[in-house]
CSV table of C-alpha atoms and ligand atoms in Angstrom, one decimal:
chain,number,residue,atom,x,y,z
A,1,MET,CA,139.0,119.7,108.8
A,2,VAL,CA,142.4,117.9,108.5
A,3,ARG,CA,142.4,118.5,104.8
A,4,PHE,CA,141.8,122.2,105.3
A,5,GLU,CA,144.7,122.3,107.7
A,6,ILE,CA,147.0,120.6,105.2
A,7,ILE,CA,146.1,123.1,102.4
A,8,VAL,CA,146.9,125.9,104.9
A,9,LEU,CA,150.2,124.3,105.6
A,10,ILE,CA,151.1,123.9,101.9
A,11,LEU,CA,150.3,127.6,101.4
A,12,TYR,CA,152.4,128.5,104.4
A,13,LEU,CA,155.4,126.5,103.2
A,14,ALA,CA,155.0,127.9,99.7
A,15,GLN,CA,155.2,131.4,101.1
A,16,LYS,CA,158.2,130.6,103.4
A,17,THR,CA,160.2,128.8,100.6
A,18,SER,CA,159.2,131.2,97.8
A,19,MET,CA,157.8,128.3,95.9
A,20,ARG,CA,156.9,129.0,92.3
A,21,THR,CA,153.1,129.3,91.5
A,22,SER,CA,153.2,126.5,89.0
A,23,HIS,CA,154.8,124.1,91.6
A,24,LEU,CA,152.2,125.2,94.2
A,25,CYS,CA,149.3,124.5,91.9
A,26,PHE,CA,150.7,121.1,91.1
A,27,LEU,CA,151.1,120.2,94.8
A,28,LEU,CA,147.5,121.4,95.5
A,29,VAL,CA,146.0,119.4,92.6
A,30,ILE,CA,147.9,116.3,93.6
A,31,PHE,CA,146.7,116.7,97.2
A,32,CYS,CA,143.1,117.4,96.3
A,33,SER,CA,143.0,114.3,93.9
A,34,CYS,CA,144.3,112.1,96.7
A,35,ALA,CA,141.8,113.5,99.1
A,36,VAL,CA,138.9,112.9,96.7
A,37,MET,CA,140.0,109.3,96.0
A,38,LEU,CA,140.5,108.6,99.7
A,39,GLY,CA,137.1,110.0,100.6
A,40,GLN,CA,135.2,108.2,97.8
A,41,THR,CA,133.1,105.3,98.8
A,42,SER,CA,133.4,102.4,96.4
A,43,ASP,CA,130.4,101.2,94.3
A,44,MET,CA,128.9,97.8,95.0
A,45,TYR,CA,126.3,96.0,92.9
A,46,ILE,CA,123.7,93.5,94.1
A,47,LYS,CA,122.3,91.1,91.5
A,48,ALA,CA,118.7,90.5,92.4
A,49,GLY,CA,117.1,87.5,90.6
A,50,GLN,CA,113.7,88.7,91.8
A,51,PHE,CA,113.3,92.3,92.9
A,52,TYR,CA,110.4,93.6,94.9
A,53,ASP,CA,109.1,97.0,93.9
A,54,SER,CA,107.2,97.9,97.1
A,55,GLU,CA,105.6,101.1,95.8
A,56,LYS,CA,104.0,99.3,92.8
A,57,ASN,CA,103.7,96.1,94.7
A,58,VAL,CA,105.2,93.9,92.0
A,59,LEU,CA,108.1,91.5,91.5
A,60,LEU,CA,110.6,92.3,88.7
A,61,LYS,CA,113.2,90.1,87.3
A,62,GLU,CA,117.1,90.5,87.1
A,63,LYS,CA,117.8,93.9,88.5
A,64,ALA,CA,121.2,95.3,89.5
A,65,ILE,CA,121.2,97.5,92.6
A,66,ARG,CA,124.1,99.9,92.8
A,67,VAL,CA,125.0,100.7,96.4
A,68,VAL,CA,127.3,103.7,97.1
A,69,GLY,CA,128.1,104.2,100.7
A,70,SER,CA,125.0,104.0,102.8
A,71,GLU,CA,122.5,104.6,99.9
A,72,ILE,CA,121.1,103.0,96.8
A,73,ALA,CA,122.5,105.0,93.9
A,74,SER,CA,120.7,103.4,91.0
A,75,ILE,CA,118.7,100.4,89.8
A,76,GLY,CA,119.4,99.0,86.4
A,77,ALA,CA,119.6,95.8,84.3
A,78,TYR,CA,122.4,93.3,84.9
A,79,ASN,CA,124.2,94.6,81.8
A,80,THR,CA,124.7,98.0,83.6
A,81,ILE,CA,127.2,96.4,86.0
A,82,PRO,CA,130.8,97.5,84.9
A,83,GLU,CA,133.5,94.9,84.5
A,84,ASN,CA,135.6,94.2,87.7
A,85,ALA,CA,132.8,95.8,89.9
A,86,GLU,CA,132.3,94.4,93.4
A,87,ILE,CA,129.2,92.1,93.1
A,88,ILE,CA,127.0,90.5,95.7
A,89,ASP,CA,125.3,87.7,93.7
A,90,LEU,CA,121.8,87.2,94.8
A,91,SER,CA,120.5,86.1,91.4
A,92,ASP,CA,118.9,83.0,92.8
A,93,CYS,CA,117.1,85.0,95.5
A,94,THR,CA,114.2,87.5,96.0
A,95,VAL,CA,115.6,90.8,97.1
A,96,LEU,CA,113.4,93.0,99.3
A,97,PRO,CA,113.7,96.3,101.1
A,98,GLY,CA,114.6,95.7,104.8
A,99,LEU,CA,111.3,95.0,106.7
A,100,ILE,CA,109.7,97.4,109.1
A,101,ASP,CA,108.0,96.5,112.3
A,102,ALA,CA,105.7,99.5,113.0
A,103,HIS,CA,104.9,98.6,116.6
A,104,THR,CA,107.6,97.4,119.0
A,105,HIS,CA,108.5,97.7,122.6
A,106,VAL,CA,112.2,96.8,122.9
A,107,PHE,CA,112.5,98.1,126.4
A,108,PHE,CA,109.8,95.9,127.9
A,109,SER,CA,109.6,92.1,128.1
A,110,GLN,CA,107.4,89.9,130.3
A,111,ASN,CA,106.8,86.2,130.6
A,112,ALA,CA,103.5,84.9,129.1
A,113,GLU,CA,101.9,84.4,132.5
A,114,ALA,CA,103.1,87.7,134.0
A,115,ASP,CA,100.6,90.5,134.7
A,116,PHE,CA,101.3,93.6,132.6
A,117,ALA,CA,100.7,96.1,135.4
A,118,GLU,CA,102.7,94.3,138.0
A,119,HIS,CA,105.6,93.7,135.6
A,120,SER,CA,105.5,97.4,134.6
A,121,ILE,CA,105.9,98.5,138.3
A,122,ARG,CA,108.6,95.9,138.8
A,123,THR,CA,110.4,97.3,135.8
A,124,LEU,CA,110.1,100.8,137.0
A,125,VAL,CA,111.2,100.0,140.5
A,126,MET,CA,113.8,97.3,140.1
A,127,GLU,CA,115.4,97.7,136.7
A,128,SER,CA,117.8,100.6,136.3
A,129,ASP,CA,117.9,102.7,133.1
A,130,ALA,CA,121.3,101.3,132.4
A,131,LEU,CA,120.3,97.7,132.7
A,132,ARG,CA,117.0,98.4,130.8
A,133,THR,CA,118.9,100.1,128.0
A,134,LEU,CA,121.4,97.3,127.6
A,135,ARG,CA,118.6,94.7,127.6
A,136,GLY,CA,116.8,96.9,125.1
A,137,ALA,CA,119.8,97.1,122.8
A,138,LYS,CA,120.1,93.3,122.7
A,139,ARG,CA,116.4,92.9,121.9
A,140,ALA,CA,116.7,95.6,119.2
A,141,LYS,CA,119.6,93.8,117.5
A,142,SER,CA,117.5,90.6,117.2
A,143,TYR,CA,115.2,92.5,114.9
A,144,LEU,CA,118.1,93.2,112.5
A,145,ASP,CA,119.1,89.5,112.7
A,146,VAL,CA,115.7,88.6,111.1
A,147,GLY,CA,115.8,91.2,108.4
A,148,ILE,CA,113.7,93.9,110.2
A,149,THR,CA,115.9,96.9,109.5
A,150,SER,CA,113.6,99.6,110.9
A,151,ILE,CA,111.3,99.6,113.9
A,152,LYS,CA,108.8,102.1,115.4
A,153,ASP,CA,109.3,101.7,119.1
A,154,LEU,CA,106.1,102.9,120.7
A,155,GLY,CA,106.7,103.6,124.3
A,156,ASN,CA,107.0,101.5,127.6
A,157,SER,CA,110.6,102.6,127.4
A,158,GLY,CA,111.1,104.7,130.5
A,159,ARG,CA,111.9,108.3,130.0
A,160,PHE,CA,113.3,108.6,126.5
A,161,LEU,CA,115.5,105.5,126.7
A,162,ASP,CA,114.3,104.8,123.1
A,163,VAL,CA,115.7,108.1,121.9
A,164,ALA,CA,119.1,107.3,123.5
A,165,LEU,CA,119.2,103.8,122.0
A,166,ARG,CA,118.2,105.2,118.6
A,167,ASP,CA,121.1,107.7,118.7
A,168,ALA,CA,123.6,104.9,119.9
A,169,ILE,CA,122.6,102.8,116.9
A,170,THR,CA,122.8,105.7,114.5
A,171,GLU,CA,126.3,106.7,115.6
A,172,GLY,CA,127.4,103.0,115.4
A,173,THR,CA,128.0,102.5,119.2
A,174,THR,CA,125.8,99.5,119.0
A,175,SER,CA,124.3,97.4,116.2
A,176,GLY,CA,120.6,97.4,115.5
A,177,PRO,CA,117.7,98.5,113.3
A,178,ARG,CA,116.8,102.1,112.7
A,179,ILE,CA,114.7,103.2,115.5
A,180,PHE,CA,111.8,105.6,115.2
A,181,ALA,CA,111.2,106.6,118.8
A,182,SER,CA,108.0,107.9,120.4
A,183,GLY,CA,109.3,108.6,123.9
A,184,PRO,CA,106.8,108.0,126.7
A,185,ILE,CA,103.2,107.4,125.7
A,186,LEU,CA,100.9,110.4,126.2
A,187,ALA,CA,97.9,109.2,128.2
A,188,ALA,CA,95.2,110.1,130.7
A,189,GLU,CA,95.5,109.7,134.4
A,190,GLY,CA,97.1,106.3,135.4
A,191,GLY,CA,98.2,105.4,131.9
A,192,GLN,CA,97.8,101.6,131.2
A,193,ILE,CA,99.2,100.5,134.5
A,194,TYR,CA,96.0,99.5,136.4
A,195,GLY,CA,95.6,99.0,140.2
A,196,VAL,CA,98.2,101.4,141.4
A,197,LEU,CA,97.2,103.2,144.6
A,198,HIS,CA,96.9,106.9,144.6
A,199,ILE,CA,100.0,107.5,146.8
A,200,HIS,CA,102.2,105.6,144.3
A,201,GLN,CA,100.8,107.3,141.1
A,202,HIS,CA,104.1,109.2,140.7
A,203,LEU,CA,105.6,105.9,139.6
A,204,ILE,CA,103.5,106.1,136.4
A,205,ASP,CA,105.4,109.3,135.4
A,206,GLY,CA,108.4,107.1,134.8
A,207,GLU,CA,106.7,105.3,131.9
A,208,TYR,CA,103.9,107.6,130.7
A,209,ARG,CA,103.4,111.3,130.1
A,210,ILE,CA,100.1,111.9,131.9
A,211,VAL,CA,98.2,114.6,130.1
A,212,LYS,CA,96.0,116.9,132.2
A,213,GLY,CA,94.0,119.1,129.8
A,214,MET,CA,94.4,120.6,126.3
A,215,GLU,CA,97.2,123.0,127.1
A,216,ASP,CA,99.1,120.3,128.9
A,217,GLY,CA,98.7,118.1,125.8
A,218,ALA,CA,100.5,120.7,123.7
A,219,THR,CA,103.1,121.1,126.4
A,220,ALA,CA,103.7,117.3,126.4
A,221,VAL,CA,104.3,117.3,122.7
A,222,ARG,CA,106.7,120.2,122.9
A,223,GLU,CA,108.7,118.3,125.7
A,224,HIS,CA,108.8,115.3,123.4
A,225,VAL,CA,110.0,117.3,120.4
A,226,ASN,CA,112.6,118.9,122.6
A,227,GLN,CA,113.9,115.4,123.4
A,228,GLY,CA,114.1,114.5,119.8
A,229,VAL,CA,111.3,112.0,119.3
A,230,ASP,CA,110.3,110.9,115.8
A,231,LEU,CA,106.6,110.6,116.4
A,232,ILE,CA,104.0,110.8,119.1
A,233,LYS,CA,102.1,107.8,120.6
A,234,ILE,CA,99.0,108.4,122.6
A,235,CYS,CA,96.6,106.1,124.4
A,236,ALA,CA,93.2,107.1,123.3
A,237,ASP,CA,91.9,104.7,126.0
A,238,ASN,CA,93.7,103.1,128.9
A,239,LEU,CA,91.7,99.9,129.4
A,240,PRO,CA,91.4,98.2,131.8
A,241,ASN,CA,92.0,101.6,133.5
A,242,ARG,CA,88.8,103.5,132.8
A,243,THR,CA,90.5,106.9,132.0
A,244,HIS,CA,90.8,108.1,128.5
A,245,LEU,CA,92.0,111.2,126.7
A,246,SER,CA,89.2,113.6,125.6
A,247,VAL,CA,88.7,114.5,121.9
A,248,ASN,CA,89.9,118.1,122.7
A,249,GLU,CA,93.0,116.9,124.4
A,250,MET,CA,93.8,114.7,121.4
A,251,LYS,CA,93.1,117.5,119.0
A,252,SER,CA,95.5,119.7,120.9
A,253,ILE,CA,98.2,117.0,120.8
A,254,VAL,CA,97.6,116.3,117.1
A,255,GLN,CA,97.7,120.0,116.1
A,256,THR,CA,100.9,120.6,118.0
A,257,ALA,CA,102.6,117.6,116.7
A,258,HIS,CA,101.6,118.3,113.1
A,259,ALA,CA,102.9,121.8,113.5
A,260,TYR,CA,106.3,120.3,114.2
A,261,GLY,CA,106.0,117.9,111.3
A,262,ILE,CA,105.6,114.7,113.2
A,263,THR,CA,102.8,112.2,113.2
A,264,VAL,CA,100.5,110.9,116.0
A,265,THR,CA,99.4,107.3,116.4
A,266,ALA,CA,96.8,106.2,118.9
A,267,HIS,CA,96.5,103.0,120.9
A,268,CYS,CA,92.8,102.1,120.8
A,269,VAL,CA,90.9,99.1,122.2
A,270,THR,CA,87.4,100.3,122.0
A,271,ASP,CA,85.6,101.5,118.8
A,272,GLN,CA,84.6,104.7,120.6
A,273,SER,CA,88.2,105.7,121.4
A,274,ALA,CA,89.3,104.9,117.8
A,275,TRP,CA,86.4,107.1,116.5
A,276,ASN,CA,87.5,109.9,118.9
A,277,ALA,CA,91.1,109.7,117.9
A,278,ILE,CA,90.3,109.8,114.2
A,279,THR,CA,88.0,112.8,114.8
A,280,ALA,CA,90.8,114.5,116.6
A,281,GLY,CA,93.0,114.0,113.5
A,282,VAL,CA,95.5,111.2,114.4
A,283,ASP,CA,97.5,109.6,111.5
A,284,GLY,CA,97.2,106.0,112.7
A,285,ILE,CA,95.3,103.6,114.9
A,286,GLU,CA,97.2,100.9,116.8
A,287,HIS,CA,95.3,97.6,117.5
A,288,GLY,CA,91.7,98.7,116.9
A,289,PHE,CA,90.5,95.4,118.2
A,290,ASN,CA,86.9,96.3,118.4
A,291,ILE,CA,86.7,98.6,115.4
A,292,ALA,CA,83.3,99.0,113.6
A,293,ASP,CA,82.8,99.3,109.9
A,294,SER,CA,81.7,102.9,110.2
A,295,THR,CA,85.0,103.7,111.9
A,296,LEU,CA,86.9,101.9,109.2
A,297,ALA,CA,85.1,103.8,106.6
A,298,LEU,CA,86.1,107.1,108.3
A,299,MET,CA,89.7,105.9,108.4
A,300,ALA,CA,89.6,105.2,104.7
A,301,LYS,CA,88.2,108.6,104.0
A,302,LYS,CA,90.7,110.4,106.1
A,303,LYS,CA,93.6,108.1,105.1
A,304,VAL,CA,94.3,106.9,108.6
A,305,PHE,CA,96.4,103.8,108.7
A,306,LEU,CA,95.7,100.7,110.8
A,307,VAL,CA,98.3,98.7,112.6
A,308,PRO,CA,96.6,95.4,113.5
A,309,THR,CA,98.9,93.8,116.1
A,310,GLU,CA,97.7,90.3,115.8
A,311,ASN,CA,99.5,87.0,116.1
A,312,SER,CA,99.4,83.8,114.2
A,313,ARG,CA,97.8,80.6,115.2
A,314,THR,CA,101.2,79.1,115.7
A,315,TYR,CA,102.2,81.9,118.1
A,316,MET,CA,98.9,81.7,120.0
A,317,GLU,CA,99.3,78.0,120.5
A,318,THR,CA,102.7,78.5,121.9
A,319,TYR,CA,101.4,81.3,124.1
A,320,ALA,CA,98.5,79.2,125.4
A,321,ARG,CA,100.8,76.4,126.3
A,322,LEU,CA,103.0,78.8,128.3
A,323,VAL,CA,100.1,80.1,130.3
A,324,GLY,CA,99.0,76.5,131.0
A,325,ASN,CA,95.8,76.3,128.8
A,326,GLU,CA,94.7,72.7,128.0
A,327,GLY,CA,91.7,71.0,126.4
A,328,GLU,CA,88.6,73.3,126.3
A,329,ASP,CA,90.7,76.2,127.6
A,330,LEU,CA,92.2,76.4,124.1
A,331,ASP,CA,88.8,77.2,122.4
A,332,TRP,CA,89.5,80.9,122.7
A,333,ILE,CA,92.2,80.6,120.0
A,334,GLU,CA,89.5,79.7,117.4
A,335,PHE,CA,87.4,82.7,118.5
A,336,TYR,CA,90.5,84.9,118.4
A,337,MET,CA,91.5,83.8,114.9
A,338,ASP,CA,88.0,84.3,113.6
A,339,GLU,CA,87.8,87.8,115.0
A,340,MET,CA,91.2,88.7,113.7
A,341,THR,CA,90.6,87.4,110.2
A,342,ASN,CA,87.2,89.1,110.1
A,343,ARG,CA,88.5,92.5,111.1
A,344,LEU,CA,91.5,92.4,108.8
A,345,LYS,CA,89.3,91.4,105.9
A,346,ARG,CA,86.8,94.3,106.7
A,347,ALA,CA,89.6,96.8,106.8
A,348,ILE,CA,91.1,95.7,103.5
A,349,ALA,CA,87.7,95.7,101.9
A,350,MET,CA,87.2,99.3,103.1
A,351,ASP,CA,90.5,100.2,101.5
A,352,VAL,CA,92.3,101.0,104.9
A,353,SER,CA,96.0,101.0,104.6
A,354,ILE,CA,97.4,98.0,106.6
A,355,VAL,CA,100.7,98.7,108.4
A,356,ALA,CA,102.5,95.7,110.0
A,357,GLY,CA,103.2,95.8,113.6
A,358,SER,CA,104.0,93.0,116.1
A,359,ASP,CA,103.4,94.7,119.5
A,360,ASN,CA,105.7,92.1,120.7
A,361,TYR,CA,106.6,92.2,124.3
A,362,THR,CA,106.0,88.7,125.6
A,363,ASP,CA,108.8,86.2,125.9
A,364,ILE,CA,107.7,83.1,124.2
A,365,GLY,CA,111.2,81.4,124.2
A,366,VAL,CA,112.6,82.9,121.0
A,367,SER,CA,114.3,86.2,120.4
A,368,PRO,CA,112.1,89.3,120.1
A,369,GLY,CA,113.0,89.6,116.4
A,370,GLU,CA,112.0,86.1,115.7
A,371,SER,CA,108.8,86.6,117.7
A,372,SER,CA,108.0,89.8,115.8
A,373,ILE,CA,108.4,88.3,112.3
A,374,ASP,CA,105.3,86.3,113.3
A,375,MET,CA,103.3,89.3,112.2
A,376,LEU,CA,103.8,88.2,108.6
A,377,ARG,CA,102.4,84.8,109.4
A,378,ALA,CA,99.4,86.4,111.1
A,379,TYR,CA,98.5,88.5,108.1
A,380,SER,CA,99.0,85.5,105.8
A,381,ASP,CA,96.9,83.3,108.0
A,382,ALA,CA,94.1,86.0,107.8
A,383,GLY,CA,94.2,85.7,104.0
A,384,MET,CA,96.4,88.6,102.8
A,385,LYS,CA,98.3,87.8,99.6
A,386,PRO,CA,102.1,87.5,99.9
A,387,LEU,CA,102.9,90.8,98.1
A,388,ASP,CA,100.3,92.6,100.1
A,389,VAL,CA,101.8,91.3,103.4
A,390,LEU,CA,105.2,92.5,102.1
A,391,GLN,CA,103.9,95.9,101.2
A,392,SER,CA,102.4,96.2,104.7
A,393,ALA,CA,105.8,95.6,106.2
A,394,THR,CA,107.7,97.9,103.8
A,395,TYR,CA,106.1,100.7,101.8
A,396,PHE,CA,103.1,101.4,104.0
A,397,PRO,CA,105.0,101.7,107.3
A,398,ALA,CA,107.6,103.9,105.6
A,399,GLN,CA,104.7,106.0,104.3
A,400,SER,CA,103.3,106.2,107.9
A,401,LEU,CA,106.5,107.8,108.9
A,402,LYS,CA,106.7,110.0,105.8
A,403,MET,CA,109.9,108.2,105.1
A,404,GLU,CA,109.0,106.3,101.9
A,405,LYS,CA,111.7,107.9,99.9
A,406,ARG,CA,114.3,106.6,102.4
A,407,ILE,CA,113.2,103.3,103.8
A,408,GLY,CA,110.8,100.5,102.8
A,409,GLN,CA,111.7,100.6,99.2
A,410,LEU,CA,114.5,99.9,96.8
A,411,SER,CA,115.0,103.0,94.9
A,412,PRO,CA,117.7,105.6,94.2
A,413,GLY,CA,118.2,107.9,97.2
A,414,ALA,CA,116.9,105.3,99.7
A,415,PHE,CA,119.1,103.9,102.4
A,416,ALA,CA,120.7,100.7,101.4
A,417,ASP,CA,118.5,98.6,103.8
A,418,ILE,CA,118.3,95.4,101.7
A,419,ILE,CA,117.4,91.8,102.5
A,420,ALA,CA,117.2,88.6,100.5
A,421,VAL,CA,115.3,85.3,100.8
A,422,LYS,CA,115.6,82.1,98.9
A,423,GLY,CA,112.6,80.4,97.3
A,424,ASP,CA,109.4,81.2,95.5
A,425,ILE,CA,107.8,84.1,97.5
A,426,THR,CA,104.4,84.0,95.7
A,427,ALA,CA,103.9,80.2,95.8
A,428,ASP,CA,105.3,79.5,99.3
A,429,PHE,CA,105.4,82.8,101.1
A,430,LEU,CA,106.0,81.8,104.7
A,431,ASN,CA,108.6,79.1,104.1
A,432,THR,CA,110.4,81.5,101.7
A,433,MET,CA,110.5,84.3,104.2
A,434,ASP,CA,112.1,81.9,106.7
A,435,GLN,CA,115.0,81.4,104.2
A,436,LEU,CA,116.7,84.7,105.0
A,437,VAL,CA,120.2,84.7,103.4
A,438,PHE,CA,121.2,88.3,103.4
A,439,VAL,CA,120.7,91.4,105.5
A,440,MET,CA,122.3,94.8,104.7
A,441,LYS,CA,121.6,97.9,106.7
A,442,ASN,CA,122.9,101.4,105.7
A,443,GLY,CA,125.1,99.9,103.0
A,444,GLU,CA,126.8,97.5,105.5
A,445,VAL,CA,126.4,93.7,105.3
A,446,HIS,CA,125.0,92.5,108.6
A,447,PHE,CA,124.5,88.9,107.6
A,448,ARG,CA,125.2,86.8,104.6
A,449,GLU,CA,124.7,83.1,104.4
A,450,LYS,CA,127.7,81.2,103.2
A,451,ASP,CA,127.2,79.2,100.0
B,501,ZN,ZN1,102.0,98.2,122.1
């Protein structure tokens, strides 16, 4: 706008002073050249000793990533770097796309021993939106600190506080990962907050969008679209609340969301609710703790992704200690690990796309970001190979958002969300992932370890 006004001013002065046409042209050319130079963002090159191609799921050697502004402009060999170019030398590192956590709740945090429903009510009644958002912003930033440059925040975020925080981060008001926001979870009567008396049910509306029938499901999606959500999250079941959405309600939700070009992912604990949600046409299943082989086969056939939100043995031992388990009380961890490993292996064997998600909302004494990165350890514990774990935290979650050209991979046209770790990622995956030395988001360096 300013440049346009200056051009108008030059033309005005030329007219007033009867400036010769050749002089006028000269002035305009000089001005336009300066404007172009000032507006140009400078190129930067990142030397990647090892380079992870998340689409092909392979490691390549010695690549130069050219970053212009907020995007990756090109990928080439080292010898494509011009002389005197600005270089970030990560030639002794493995360079990866920024990681994606496909299941977070940055607006909700409880202690290990706290009851989910009681804490939800406490949050709704005693935590203002302002305080909740500021706390959410701090939690969100901790994701960026560990190299998670995008998150799918799936509800328990009041009334669209996630959309507000997303916008504040996008405009640079506060620092954090890219947020893909679902807004309030669409659920049947009572949502997931069990034990609330009938006279207090209105409180639930502060956290969930209660769906009452097929037409209301479509209306709920339109309300969410109108508020600018990136995707829709539903609760196919509300356990331990007994209520659940019907297949027809879910169909109505899915059809409306798809008409607006956004995806629907479904929280499912029981196998029946997962089957119902898949039948209704959802794009993804969250948790799926009790999922049967027949349901996994249907998911593979319909290309529905699974977000297994398990934790590692290390995490579980910490959690158990915090809730006061001792001796034989700890036996459940073995059972849990067996179940988790078994289910993940069955899903992989059935060719279901695994999308990494932490579902982290419990304070175990570290930052939410540090706690969420545990998802990599969990999948590794369950036997997934290092590059497969990485693909589940980069390319597949990007694909689940239909954003694979923009996030989750290092390719021309993608956002420059780039991280680097030191060490041999295929031989010593977990320790290497702990050696984070570089985080860039949107072309800006967020963290770089000093040599
Ligand atoms: Zn969750």
